[in-house]
């Protein structure tokens, strides 16, 4: 379709075009039901298939062992900031938090609001969150260690995860879930708002290990308890049906079109990111904001020589069909979000534009 732009939005973000086309094709009559997916019962067989297929694809793609459960919840990743400690942190427990930017700061604050015993064991705030902390001392016996695997706003990413000496890791993977293969076994829980790498906003993927489920107290409101959702396969109440359907199709798109699943996805993502980073490193017009070893493959954050040029860059990019390159309002500068659904071709167009822009304005 030639009236579509290359979409570098941070979230909600690009979805694969074949997924959008399939949604359109199925909209009026979902799988012969004579109704759209928006109108069918969440207790119907047709929806059950969608939900179970989505769960199965998450398990396959991430190679989840049998003791992990896959849930689709509402309330965004932001609700996980309080749901995690509410469910997993008893009154006598402590938990460790690593602060690598806006979202992990929020996660920590929400646990504090609940009066939980949480410790910030490492932070990269001293240099405006441009790196990932190393050599972290964890609290012996901590109930979990929370981190944000990809820092959407600051443009850093954990390329490998810290050795916690067996303490369960919990990660907000909203902006890099399914972008690369990973060993899930150190993780007690993984959560991700869908609107970056999985689908639309309104549905949150939660992957929880069964021993974590056993920690959930009985005195939680049902909607806030992982247990009620796990016991009912995410249909304790009406789930976000449309969102789950789009997630299912996005995962199907990975499995059907990307060779080697997440290994292949990671190769494409590395290629995309290095197109932009290499171009920036070759000159001195663009300045990547994250330390070289900790750069995100999903959110490329950078500055230009001055703010006027940054404005001009974003505006001219848009005139050239490249949308969504403005940095987060809290940090300024520019950001190219190059999630799974952003094609290599889109990134090549961006790289070509960046070269031209630097030449004309450098
Ligand atoms: C976008 C984002 C969030 C916020 O997600 P909501 O679904 O809007 O609550 C949280 N964490 C990270 C890492 C994000 O990128």
PDB file of N, CA and C in Angstrom, residues 221-324:
ATOM      1  N   UNK A 221      -7.948  -9.032  45.739  1.00  0.00           N
ATOM      2  CA  UNK A 221      -9.112  -8.976  44.839  1.00  0.00           C
ATOM      3  C   UNK A 221      -8.832  -9.870  43.626  1.00  0.00           C
ATOM      4  N   UNK A 222      -9.837 -10.598  43.177  1.00  0.00           N
ATOM      5  CA  UNK A 222      -9.606 -11.605  42.132  1.00  0.00           C
ATOM      6  C   UNK A 222      -8.957 -11.043  40.873  1.00  0.00           C
ATOM      7  N   UNK A 223      -9.391  -9.859  40.474  1.00  0.00           N
ATOM      8  CA  UNK A 223      -8.850  -9.301  39.241  1.00  0.00           C
ATOM      9  C   UNK A 223      -7.361  -8.990  39.351  1.00  0.00           C
ATOM     10  N   UNK A 224      -6.870  -8.805  40.581  1.00  0.00           N
ATOM     11  CA  UNK A 224      -5.459  -8.463  40.757  1.00  0.00           C
ATOM     12  C   UNK A 224      -4.592  -9.680  41.017  1.00  0.00           C
ATOM     13  N   UNK A 225      -5.235 -10.837  41.170  1.00  0.00           N
ATOM     14  CA  UNK A 225      -4.499 -12.037  41.519  1.00  0.00           C
ATOM     15  C   UNK A 225      -4.105 -12.816  40.270  1.00  0.00           C
ATOM     16  N   UNK A 226      -2.828 -13.140  40.138  1.00  0.00           N
ATOM     17  CA  UNK A 226      -2.401 -13.969  39.007  1.00  0.00           C
ATOM     18  C   UNK A 226      -3.106 -15.317  39.034  1.00  0.00           C
ATOM     19  N   UNK A 227      -3.421 -15.773  40.248  1.00  0.00           N
ATOM     20  CA  UNK A 227      -4.004 -17.099  40.393  1.00  0.00           C
ATOM     21  C   UNK A 227      -5.366 -17.191  39.724  1.00  0.00           C
ATOM     22  N   UNK A 228      -6.227 -16.178  39.937  1.00  0.00           N
ATOM     23  CA  UNK A 228      -7.555 -16.277  39.320  1.00  0.00           C
ATOM     24  C   UNK A 228      -7.446 -16.311  37.801  1.00  0.00           C
ATOM     25  N   UNK A 229      -6.520 -15.547  37.259  1.00  0.00           N
ATOM     26  CA  UNK A 229      -6.372 -15.546  35.791  1.00  0.00           C
ATOM     27  C   UNK A 229      -5.749 -16.849  35.291  1.00  0.00           C
ATOM     28  N   UNK A 230      -4.790 -17.380  36.055  1.00  0.00           N
ATOM     29  CA  UNK A 230      -4.147 -18.632  35.640  1.00  0.00           C
ATOM     30  C   UNK A 230      -5.138 -19.796  35.735  1.00  0.00           C
ATOM     31  N   UNK A 231      -5.921 -19.819  36.817  1.00  0.00           N
ATOM     32  CA  UNK A 231      -6.890 -20.905  36.999  1.00  0.00           C
ATOM     33  C   UNK A 231      -7.915 -20.947  35.874  1.00  0.00           C
ATOM     34  N   UNK A 232      -8.213 -19.786  35.291  1.00  0.00           N
ATOM     35  CA  UNK A 232      -9.264 -19.702  34.275  1.00  0.00           C
ATOM     36  C   UNK A 232      -8.681 -19.443  32.887  1.00  0.00           C
ATOM     37  N   UNK A 233      -7.406 -19.749  32.683  1.00  0.00           N
ATOM     38  CA  UNK A 233      -6.780 -19.561  31.366  1.00  0.00           C
ATOM     39  C   UNK A 233      -7.103 -18.176  30.771  1.00  0.00           C
ATOM     40  N   UNK A 234      -6.884 -17.153  31.577  1.00  0.00           N
ATOM     41  CA  UNK A 234      -7.099 -15.750  31.161  1.00  0.00           C
ATOM     42  C   UNK A 234      -8.540 -15.386  30.819  1.00  0.00           C
ATOM     43  N   UNK A 235      -9.485 -16.262  31.207  1.00  0.00           N
ATOM     44  CA  UNK A 235     -10.887 -15.882  30.990  1.00  0.00           C
ATOM     45  C   UNK A 235     -11.660 -15.851  32.312  1.00  0.00           C
ATOM     46  N   UNK A 236     -10.993 -15.399  33.370  1.00  0.00           N
ATOM     47  CA  UNK A 236     -11.708 -15.171  34.636  1.00  0.00           C
ATOM     48  C   UNK A 236     -12.843 -14.174  34.396  1.00  0.00           C
ATOM     49  N   UNK A 237     -12.494 -13.100  33.666  1.00  0.00           N
ATOM     50  CA  UNK A 237     -13.533 -12.169  33.195  1.00  0.00           C
ATOM     51  C   UNK A 237     -13.360 -12.044  31.686  1.00  0.00           C
ATOM     52  N   UNK A 238     -14.070 -11.118  31.064  1.00  0.00           N
ATOM     53  CA  UNK A 238     -13.933 -10.954  29.618  1.00  0.00           C
ATOM     54  C   UNK A 238     -12.515 -10.473  29.310  1.00  0.00           C
ATOM     55  N   UNK A 239     -11.751 -11.253  28.607  1.00  0.00           N
ATOM     56  CA  UNK A 239     -10.378 -10.823  28.312  1.00  0.00           C
ATOM     57  C   UNK A 239     -10.371  -9.824  27.150  1.00  0.00           C
ATOM     58  N   UNK A 240      -9.248  -9.182  26.897  1.00  0.00           N
ATOM     59  CA  UNK A 240      -9.157  -8.276  25.744  1.00  0.00           C
ATOM     60  C   UNK A 240      -9.083  -9.095  24.447  1.00  0.00           C
ATOM     61  N   UNK A 241     -10.252  -9.516  23.973  1.00  0.00           N
ATOM     62  CA  UNK A 241     -10.332 -10.490  22.868  1.00  0.00           C
ATOM     63  C   UNK A 241      -9.628 -10.004  21.607  1.00  0.00           C
ATOM     64  N   UNK A 242      -9.917  -8.783  21.223  1.00  0.00           N
ATOM     65  CA  UNK A 242      -9.330  -8.295  19.971  1.00  0.00           C
ATOM     66  C   UNK A 242      -7.809  -8.227  20.076  1.00  0.00           C
ATOM     67  N   UNK A 243      -7.330  -7.738  21.205  1.00  0.00           N
ATOM     68  CA  UNK A 243      -5.881  -7.651  21.400  1.00  0.00           C
ATOM     69  C   UNK A 243      -5.218  -9.018  21.340  1.00  0.00           C
ATOM     70  N   UNK A 244      -5.830  -9.994  21.972  1.00  0.00           N
ATOM     71  CA  UNK A 244      -5.269 -11.350  21.981  1.00  0.00           C
ATOM     72  C   UNK A 244      -5.229 -11.899  20.550  1.00  0.00           C
ATOM     73  N   UNK A 245      -6.283 -11.609  19.796  1.00  0.00           N
ATOM     74  CA  UNK A 245      -6.357 -12.044  18.390  1.00  0.00           C
ATOM     75  C   UNK A 245      -5.214 -11.431  17.567  1.00  0.00           C
ATOM     76  N   UNK A 246      -4.939 -10.152  17.776  1.00  0.00           N
ATOM     77  CA  UNK A 246      -3.853  -9.517  17.012  1.00  0.00           C
ATOM     78  C   UNK A 246      -2.494 -10.069  17.458  1.00  0.00           C
ATOM     79  N   UNK A 247      -2.342 -10.298  18.751  1.00  0.00           N
ATOM     80  CA  UNK A 247      -1.092 -10.900  19.238  1.00  0.00           C
ATOM     81  C   UNK A 247      -0.900 -12.273  18.602  1.00  0.00           C
ATOM     82  N   UNK A 248      -1.963 -13.048  18.587  1.00  0.00           N
ATOM     83  CA  UNK A 248      -1.896 -14.387  17.987  1.00  0.00           C
ATOM     84  C   UNK A 248      -1.435 -14.294  16.539  1.00  0.00           C
ATOM     85  N   UNK A 249      -1.982 -13.340  15.796  1.00  0.00           N
ATOM     86  CA  UNK A 249      -1.602 -13.233  14.380  1.00  0.00           C
ATOM     87  C   UNK A 249      -0.186 -12.701  14.208  1.00  0.00           C
ATOM     88  N   UNK A 250       0.239 -11.846  15.111  1.00  0.00           N
ATOM     89  CA  UNK A 250       1.611 -11.321  15.023  1.00  0.00           C
ATOM     90  C   UNK A 250       2.620 -12.434  15.306  1.00  0.00           C
ATOM     91  N   UNK A 251       2.296 -13.288  16.276  1.00  0.00           N
ATOM     92  CA  UNK A 251       3.181 -14.422  16.573  1.00  0.00           C
ATOM     93  C   UNK A 251       3.175 -15.423  15.414  1.00  0.00           C
ATOM     94  N   UNK A 252       2.025 -15.605  14.808  1.00  0.00           N
ATOM     95  CA  UNK A 252       1.909 -16.475  13.633  1.00  0.00           C
ATOM     96  C   UNK A 252       2.769 -15.913  12.502  1.00  0.00           C
ATOM     97  N   UNK A 253       2.749 -14.610  12.351  1.00  0.00           N
ATOM     98  CA  UNK A 253       3.571 -13.948  11.320  1.00  0.00           C
ATOM     99  C   UNK A 253       5.059 -14.263  11.563  1.00  0.00           C
ATOM    100  N   UNK A 254       5.490 -14.217  12.806  1.00  0.00           N
ATOM    101  CA  UNK A 254       6.894 -14.571  13.095  1.00  0.00           C
ATOM    102  C   UNK A 254       7.126 -16.029  12.715  1.00  0.00           C
ATOM    103  N   UNK A 255       6.269 -16.905  13.200  1.00  0.00           N
ATOM    104  CA  UNK A 255       6.508 -18.335  12.969  1.00  0.00           C
ATOM    105  C   UNK A 255       6.428 -18.715  11.493  1.00  0.00           C
ATOM    106  N   UNK A 256       5.541 -18.056  10.748  1.00  0.00           N
ATOM    107  CA  UNK A 256       5.356 -18.424   9.338  1.00  0.00           C
ATOM    108  C   UNK A 256       6.358 -17.756   8.403  1.00  0.00           C
ATOM    109  N   UNK A 257       6.851 -16.576   8.772  1.00  0.00           N
ATOM    110  CA  UNK A 257       7.641 -15.841   7.779  1.00  0.00           C
ATOM    111  C   UNK A 257       9.098 -15.609   8.180  1.00  0.00           C
ATOM    112  N   UNK A 258       9.426 -15.769   9.450  1.00  0.00           N
ATOM    113  CA  UNK A 258      10.812 -15.519   9.857  1.00  0.00           C
ATOM    114  C   UNK A 258      11.519 -16.863  10.015  1.00  0.00           C
ATOM    115  N   UNK A 259      12.566 -17.035   9.260  1.00  0.00           N
ATOM    116  CA  UNK A 259      13.307 -18.294   9.333  1.00  0.00           C
ATOM    117  C   UNK A 259      13.945 -18.443  10.718  1.00  0.00           C
ATOM    118  N   UNK A 260      13.921 -19.626  11.292  1.00  0.00           N
ATOM    119  CA  UNK A 260      14.539 -19.899  12.607  1.00  0.00           C
ATOM    120  C   UNK A 260      13.895 -19.154  13.770  1.00  0.00           C
ATOM    121  N   UNK A 261      12.648 -18.745  13.641  1.00  0.00           N
ATOM    122  CA  UNK A 261      11.963 -18.125  14.787  1.00  0.00           C
ATOM    123  C   UNK A 261      12.719 -16.942  15.355  1.00  0.00           C
ATOM    124  N   UNK A 262      12.887 -16.928  16.665  1.00  0.00           N
ATOM    125  CA  UNK A 262      13.483 -15.754  17.304  1.00  0.00           C
ATOM    126  C   UNK A 262      14.969 -15.587  16.992  1.00  0.00           C
ATOM    127  N   UNK A 263      15.655 -16.697  16.654  1.00  0.00           N
ATOM    128  CA  UNK A 263      17.055 -16.558  16.208  1.00  0.00           C
ATOM    129  C   UNK A 263      17.099 -15.700  14.947  1.00  0.00           C
ATOM    130  N   UNK A 264      16.213 -16.029  14.017  1.00  0.00           N
ATOM    131  CA  UNK A 264      16.140 -15.269  12.763  1.00  0.00           C
ATOM    132  C   UNK A 264      15.692 -13.839  12.998  1.00  0.00           C
ATOM    133  N   UNK A 265      14.723 -13.689  13.888  1.00  0.00           N
ATOM    134  CA  UNK A 265      14.233 -12.349  14.240  1.00  0.00           C
ATOM    135  C   UNK A 265      15.378 -11.504  14.777  1.00  0.00           C
ATOM    136  N   UNK A 266      16.181 -12.103  15.645  1.00  0.00           N
ATOM    137  CA  UNK A 266      17.309 -11.379  16.240  1.00  0.00           C
ATOM    138  C   UNK A 266      18.323 -10.972  15.171  1.00  0.00           C
ATOM    139  N   UNK A 267      18.562 -11.861  14.208  1.00  0.00           N
ATOM    140  CA  UNK A 267      19.522 -11.512  13.146  1.00  0.00           C
ATOM    141  C   UNK A 267      19.041 -10.295  12.355  1.00  0.00           C
ATOM    142  N   UNK A 268      17.762 -10.292  12.025  1.00  0.00           N
ATOM    143  CA  UNK A 268      17.221  -9.131  11.294  1.00  0.00           C
ATOM    144  C   UNK A 268      17.312  -7.873  12.163  1.00  0.00           C
ATOM    145  N   UNK A 269      16.948  -8.020  13.422  1.00  0.00           N
ATOM    146  CA  UNK A 269      16.971  -6.855  14.315  1.00  0.00           C
ATOM    147  C   UNK A 269      18.389  -6.309  14.489  1.00  0.00           C
ATOM    148  N   UNK A 270      19.380  -7.207  14.573  1.00  0.00           N
ATOM    149  CA  UNK A 270      20.776  -6.750  14.691  1.00  0.00           C
ATOM    150  C   UNK A 270      21.204  -6.001  13.428  1.00  0.00           C
ATOM    151  N   UNK A 271      20.793  -6.526  12.296  1.00  0.00           N
ATOM    152  CA  UNK A 271      21.143  -5.868  11.034  1.00  0.00           C
ATOM    153  C   UNK A 271      20.528  -4.486  10.947  1.00  0.00           C
ATOM    154  N   UNK A 272      19.265  -4.403  11.311  1.00  0.00           N
ATOM    155  CA  UNK A 272      18.571  -3.120  11.277  1.00  0.00           C
ATOM    156  C   UNK A 272      19.272  -2.110  12.179  1.00  0.00           C
ATOM    157  N   UNK A 273      19.537  -2.519  13.418  1.00  0.00           N
ATOM    158  CA  UNK A 273      20.138  -1.585  14.382  1.00  0.00           C
ATOM    159  C   UNK A 273      21.523  -1.160  13.919  1.00  0.00           C
ATOM    160  N   UNK A 274      22.303  -2.109  13.378  1.00  0.00           N
ATOM    161  CA  UNK A 274      23.673  -1.706  13.024  1.00  0.00           C
ATOM    162  C   UNK A 274      23.690  -0.785  11.802  1.00  0.00           C
ATOM    163  N   UNK A 275      22.690  -0.870  10.950  1.00  0.00           N
ATOM    164  CA  UNK A 275      22.606   0.094   9.843  1.00  0.00           C
ATOM    165  C   UNK A 275      22.610   1.526  10.373  1.00  0.00           C
ATOM    166  N   UNK A 276      21.838   1.751  11.425  1.00  0.00           N
ATOM    167  CA  UNK A 276      21.719   3.116  11.963  1.00  0.00           C
ATOM    168  C   UNK A 276      22.916   3.466  12.853  1.00  0.00           C
ATOM    169  N   UNK A 277      23.281   2.538  13.747  1.00  0.00           N
ATOM    170  CA  UNK A 277      24.404   2.856  14.647  1.00  0.00           C
ATOM    171  C   UNK A 277      25.705   3.052  13.867  1.00  0.00           C
ATOM    172  N   UNK A 278      25.965   2.187  12.872  1.00  0.00           N
ATOM    173  CA  UNK A 278      27.212   2.304  12.111  1.00  0.00           C
ATOM    174  C   UNK A 278      27.285   3.655  11.399  1.00  0.00           C
ATOM    175  N   UNK A 279      26.180   4.012  10.799  1.00  0.00           N
ATOM    176  CA  UNK A 279      26.114   5.303  10.111  1.00  0.00           C
ATOM    177  C   UNK A 279      26.429   6.456  11.073  1.00  0.00           C
ATOM    178  N   UNK A 280      25.907   6.364  12.287  1.00  0.00           N
ATOM    179  CA  UNK A 280      26.141   7.442  13.263  1.00  0.00           C
ATOM    180  C   UNK A 280      27.592   7.443  13.729  1.00  0.00           C
ATOM    181  N   UNK A 281      28.147   6.226  13.914  1.00  0.00           N
ATOM    182  CA  UNK A 281      29.531   6.133  14.396  1.00  0.00           C
ATOM    183  C   UNK A 281      30.545   6.599  13.353  1.00  0.00           C
ATOM    184  N   UNK A 282      30.155   6.497  12.070  1.00  0.00           N
ATOM    185  CA  UNK A 282      31.093   6.877  11.010  1.00  0.00           C
ATOM    186  C   UNK A 282      31.306   8.380  10.929  1.00  0.00           C
ATOM    187  N   UNK A 283      30.349   9.160  11.373  1.00  0.00           N
ATOM    188  CA  UNK A 283      30.507  10.615  11.298  1.00  0.00           C
ATOM    189  C   UNK A 283      30.403  11.226  12.681  1.00  0.00           C
ATOM    190  N   UNK A 284      30.324  12.569  12.744  1.00  0.00           N
ATOM    191  CA  UNK A 284      30.109  13.150  14.073  1.00  0.00           C
ATOM    192  C   UNK A 284      28.871  14.041  14.100  1.00  0.00           C
ATOM    193  N   UNK A 285      28.011  13.851  13.130  1.00  0.00           N
ATOM    194  CA  UNK A 285      26.789  14.662  13.068  1.00  0.00           C
ATOM    195  C   UNK A 285      25.745  14.138  14.055  1.00  0.00           C
ATOM    196  N   UNK A 286      25.545  12.841  14.040  1.00  0.00           N
ATOM    197  CA  UNK A 286      24.592  12.209  14.963  1.00  0.00           C
ATOM    198  C   UNK A 286      25.350  11.670  16.173  1.00  0.00           C
ATOM    199  N   UNK A 287      24.787  11.867  17.355  1.00  0.00           N
ATOM    200  CA  UNK A 287      25.443  11.369  18.571  1.00  0.00           C
ATOM    201  C   UNK A 287      24.501  10.407  19.309  1.00  0.00           C
ATOM    202  N   UNK A 288      24.783   9.092  19.224  1.00  0.00           N
ATOM    203  CA  UNK A 288      23.948   8.136  19.971  1.00  0.00           C
ATOM    204  C   UNK A 288      24.051   8.448  21.468  1.00  0.00           C
ATOM    205  N   UNK A 289      22.952   8.349  22.200  1.00  0.00           N
ATOM    206  CA  UNK A 289      22.993   8.764  23.606  1.00  0.00           C
ATOM    207  C   UNK A 289      23.388   7.627  24.555  1.00  0.00           C
ATOM    208  N   UNK A 290      23.254   6.386  24.127  1.00  0.00           N
ATOM    209  CA  UNK A 290      23.583   5.268  25.025  1.00  0.00           C
ATOM    210  C   UNK A 290      25.042   4.849  24.845  1.00  0.00           C
ATOM    211  N   UNK A 291      25.651   4.352  25.911  1.00  0.00           N
ATOM    212  CA  UNK A 291      27.008   3.802  25.814  1.00  0.00           C
ATOM    213  C   UNK A 291      27.021   2.668  24.780  1.00  0.00           C
ATOM    214  N   UNK A 292      28.137   2.586  24.063  1.00  0.00           N
ATOM    215  CA  UNK A 292      28.202   1.668  22.922  1.00  0.00           C
ATOM    216  C   UNK A 292      27.831   0.218  23.272  1.00  0.00           C
ATOM    217  N   UNK A 293      28.303  -0.267  24.410  1.00  0.00           N
ATOM    218  CA  UNK A 293      28.060  -1.676  24.768  1.00  0.00           C
ATOM    219  C   UNK A 293      26.634  -1.950  25.235  1.00  0.00           C
ATOM    220  N   UNK A 294      25.889  -0.909  25.498  1.00  0.00           N
ATOM    221  CA  UNK A 294      24.565  -1.092  26.091  1.00  0.00           C
ATOM    222  C   UNK A 294      23.442  -0.558  25.212  1.00  0.00           C
ATOM    223  N   UNK A 295      23.757  -0.345  23.951  1.00  0.00           N
ATOM    224  CA  UNK A 295      22.762   0.238  23.041  1.00  0.00           C
ATOM    225  C   UNK A 295      21.612  -0.719  22.766  1.00  0.00           C
ATOM    226  N   UNK A 296      20.424  -0.153  22.733  1.00  0.00           N
ATOM    227  CA  UNK A 296      19.232  -0.942  22.446  1.00  0.00           C
ATOM    228  C   UNK A 296      19.139  -1.258  20.966  1.00  0.00           C
ATOM    229  N   UNK A 297      18.759  -2.482  20.660  1.00  0.00           N
ATOM    230  CA  UNK A 297      18.504  -2.864  19.270  1.00  0.00           C
ATOM    231  C   UNK A 297      17.083  -2.490  18.856  1.00  0.00           C
ATOM    232  N   UNK A 298      16.288  -2.037  19.799  1.00  0.00           N
ATOM    233  CA  UNK A 298      14.884  -1.728  19.525  1.00  0.00           C
ATOM    234  C   UNK A 298      14.618  -0.223  19.429  1.00  0.00           C
ATOM    235  N   UNK A 299      15.218   0.546  20.339  1.00  0.00           N
ATOM    236  CA  UNK A 299      14.994   1.987  20.376  1.00  0.00           C
ATOM    237  C   UNK A 299      16.336   2.695  20.244  1.00  0.00           C
ATOM    238  N   UNK A 300      16.573   3.261  19.083  1.00  0.00           N
ATOM    239  CA  UNK A 300      17.844   3.939  18.813  1.00  0.00           C
ATOM    240  C   UNK A 300      17.672   5.422  19.160  1.00  0.00           C
ATOM    241  N   UNK A 301      18.314   5.848  20.244  1.00  0.00           N
ATOM    242  CA  UNK A 301      18.157   7.234  20.691  1.00  0.00           C
ATOM    243  C   UNK A 301      19.402   8.029  20.309  1.00  0.00           C
ATOM    244  N   UNK A 302      19.196   9.234  19.813  1.00  0.00           N
ATOM    245  CA  UNK A 302      20.346  10.032  19.365  1.00  0.00           C
ATOM    246  C   UNK A 302      20.044  11.527  19.356  1.00  0.00           C
ATOM    247  N   UNK A 303      21.120  12.278  19.398  1.00  0.00           N
ATOM    248  CA  UNK A 303      21.006  13.737  19.323  1.00  0.00           C
ATOM    249  C   UNK A 303      21.637  14.225  18.026  1.00  0.00           C
ATOM    250  N   UNK A 304      21.235  15.424  17.608  1.00  0.00           N
ATOM    251  CA  UNK A 304      21.863  16.121  16.500  1.00  0.00           C
ATOM    252  C   UNK A 304      22.613  17.306  17.096  1.00  0.00           C
ATOM    253  N   UNK A 305      23.388  18.043  16.294  1.00  0.00           N
ATOM    254  CA  UNK A 305      24.194  19.131  16.889  1.00  0.00           C
ATOM    255  C   UNK A 305      23.389  20.151  17.698  1.00  0.00           C
ATOM    256  N   UNK A 306      22.158  20.453  17.323  1.00  0.00           N
ATOM    257  CA  UNK A 306      21.362  21.344  18.175  1.00  0.00           C
ATOM    258  C   UNK A 306      19.868  21.061  18.000  1.00  0.00           C
ATOM    259  N   UNK A 307      19.071  21.663  18.866  1.00  0.00           N
ATOM    260  CA  UNK A 307      17.634  21.334  18.896  1.00  0.00           C
ATOM    261  C   UNK A 307      16.893  21.794  17.646  1.00  0.00           C
ATOM    262  N   UNK A 308      17.365  22.888  17.064  1.00  0.00           N
ATOM    263  CA  UNK A 308      16.738  23.353  15.823  1.00  0.00           C
ATOM    264  C   UNK A 308      16.886  22.299  14.726  1.00  0.00           C
ATOM    265  N   UNK A 309      18.087  21.748  14.648  1.00  0.00           N
ATOM    266  CA  UNK A 309      18.336  20.707  13.643  1.00  0.00           C
ATOM    267  C   UNK A 309      17.511  19.458  13.933  1.00  0.00           C
ATOM    268  N   UNK A 310      17.334  19.170  15.207  1.00  0.00           N
ATOM    269  CA  UNK A 310      16.508  18.000  15.569  1.00  0.00           C
ATOM    270  C   UNK A 310      15.071  18.177  15.090  1.00  0.00           C
ATOM    271  N   UNK A 311      14.542  19.379  15.277  1.00  0.00           N
ATOM    272  CA  UNK A 311      13.178  19.674  14.811  1.00  0.00           C
ATOM    273  C   UNK A 311      13.082  19.529  13.302  1.00  0.00           C
ATOM    274  N   UNK A 312      14.083  20.087  12.638  1.00  0.00           N
ATOM    275  CA  UNK A 312      14.117  20.049  11.174  1.00  0.00           C
ATOM    276  C   UNK A 312      14.223  18.592  10.688  1.00  0.00           C
ATOM    277  N   UNK A 313      15.031  17.817  11.405  1.00  0.00           N
ATOM    278  CA  UNK A 313      15.222  16.396  11.058  1.00  0.00           C
ATOM    279  C   UNK A 313      13.896  15.642  11.119  1.00  0.00           C
ATOM    280  N   UNK A 314      13.190  15.825  12.239  1.00  0.00           N
ATOM    281  CA  UNK A 314      11.924  15.105  12.424  1.00  0.00           C
ATOM    282  C   UNK A 314      10.903  15.529  11.362  1.00  0.00           C
ATOM    283  N   UNK A 315      10.857  16.833  11.087  1.00  0.00           N
ATOM    284  CA  UNK A 315       9.887  17.348  10.118  1.00  0.00           C
ATOM    285  C   UNK A 315      10.210  16.873   8.700  1.00  0.00           C
ATOM    286  N   UNK A 316      11.484  16.967   8.335  1.00  0.00           N
ATOM    287  CA  UNK A 316      11.851  16.557   6.967  1.00  0.00           C
ATOM    288  C   UNK A 316      11.713  15.052   6.771  1.00  0.00           C
ATOM    289  N   UNK A 317      12.004  14.309   7.840  1.00  0.00           N
ATOM    290  CA  UNK A 317      11.830  12.853   7.769  1.00  0.00           C
ATOM    291  C   UNK A 317      10.373  12.536   7.450  1.00  0.00           C
ATOM    292  N   UNK A 318       9.470  13.224   8.147  1.00  0.00           N
ATOM    293  CA  UNK A 318       8.043  12.989   7.930  1.00  0.00           C
ATOM    294  C   UNK A 318       7.649  13.301   6.483  1.00  0.00           C
ATOM    295  N   UNK A 319       8.206  14.397   5.948  1.00  0.00           N
ATOM    296  CA  UNK A 319       7.932  14.730   4.536  1.00  0.00           C
ATOM    297  C   UNK A 319       8.404  13.604   3.614  1.00  0.00           C
ATOM    298  N   UNK A 320       9.388  12.851   4.087  1.00  0.00           N
ATOM    299  CA  UNK A 320       9.909  11.736   3.292  1.00  0.00           C
ATOM    300  C   UNK A 320       9.279  10.391   3.673  1.00  0.00           C
ATOM    301  N   UNK A 321       8.169  10.442   4.374  1.00  0.00           N
ATOM    302  CA  UNK A 321       7.448   9.210   4.680  1.00  0.00           C
ATOM    303  C   UNK A 321       8.041   8.420   5.842  1.00  0.00           C
ATOM    304  N   UNK A 322       8.829   9.101   6.696  1.00  0.00           N
ATOM    305  CA  UNK A 322       9.438   8.432   7.861  1.00  0.00           C
ATOM    306  C   UNK A 322       8.848   9.067   9.123  1.00  0.00           C
ATOM    307  N   UNK A 323       7.981   8.333   9.788  1.00  0.00           N
ATOM    308  CA  UNK A 323       7.180   8.906  10.864  1.00  0.00           C
ATOM    309  C   UNK A 323       7.638   8.442  12.253  1.00  0.00           C
ATOM    310  N   UNK A 324       7.468   9.320  13.256  1.00  0.00           N
ATOM    311  CA  UNK A 324       7.638   8.891  14.652  1.00  0.00           C
ATOM    312  C   UNK A 324       9.054   8.985  15.196  1.00  0.00           C
TER     313      UNK A 324
END
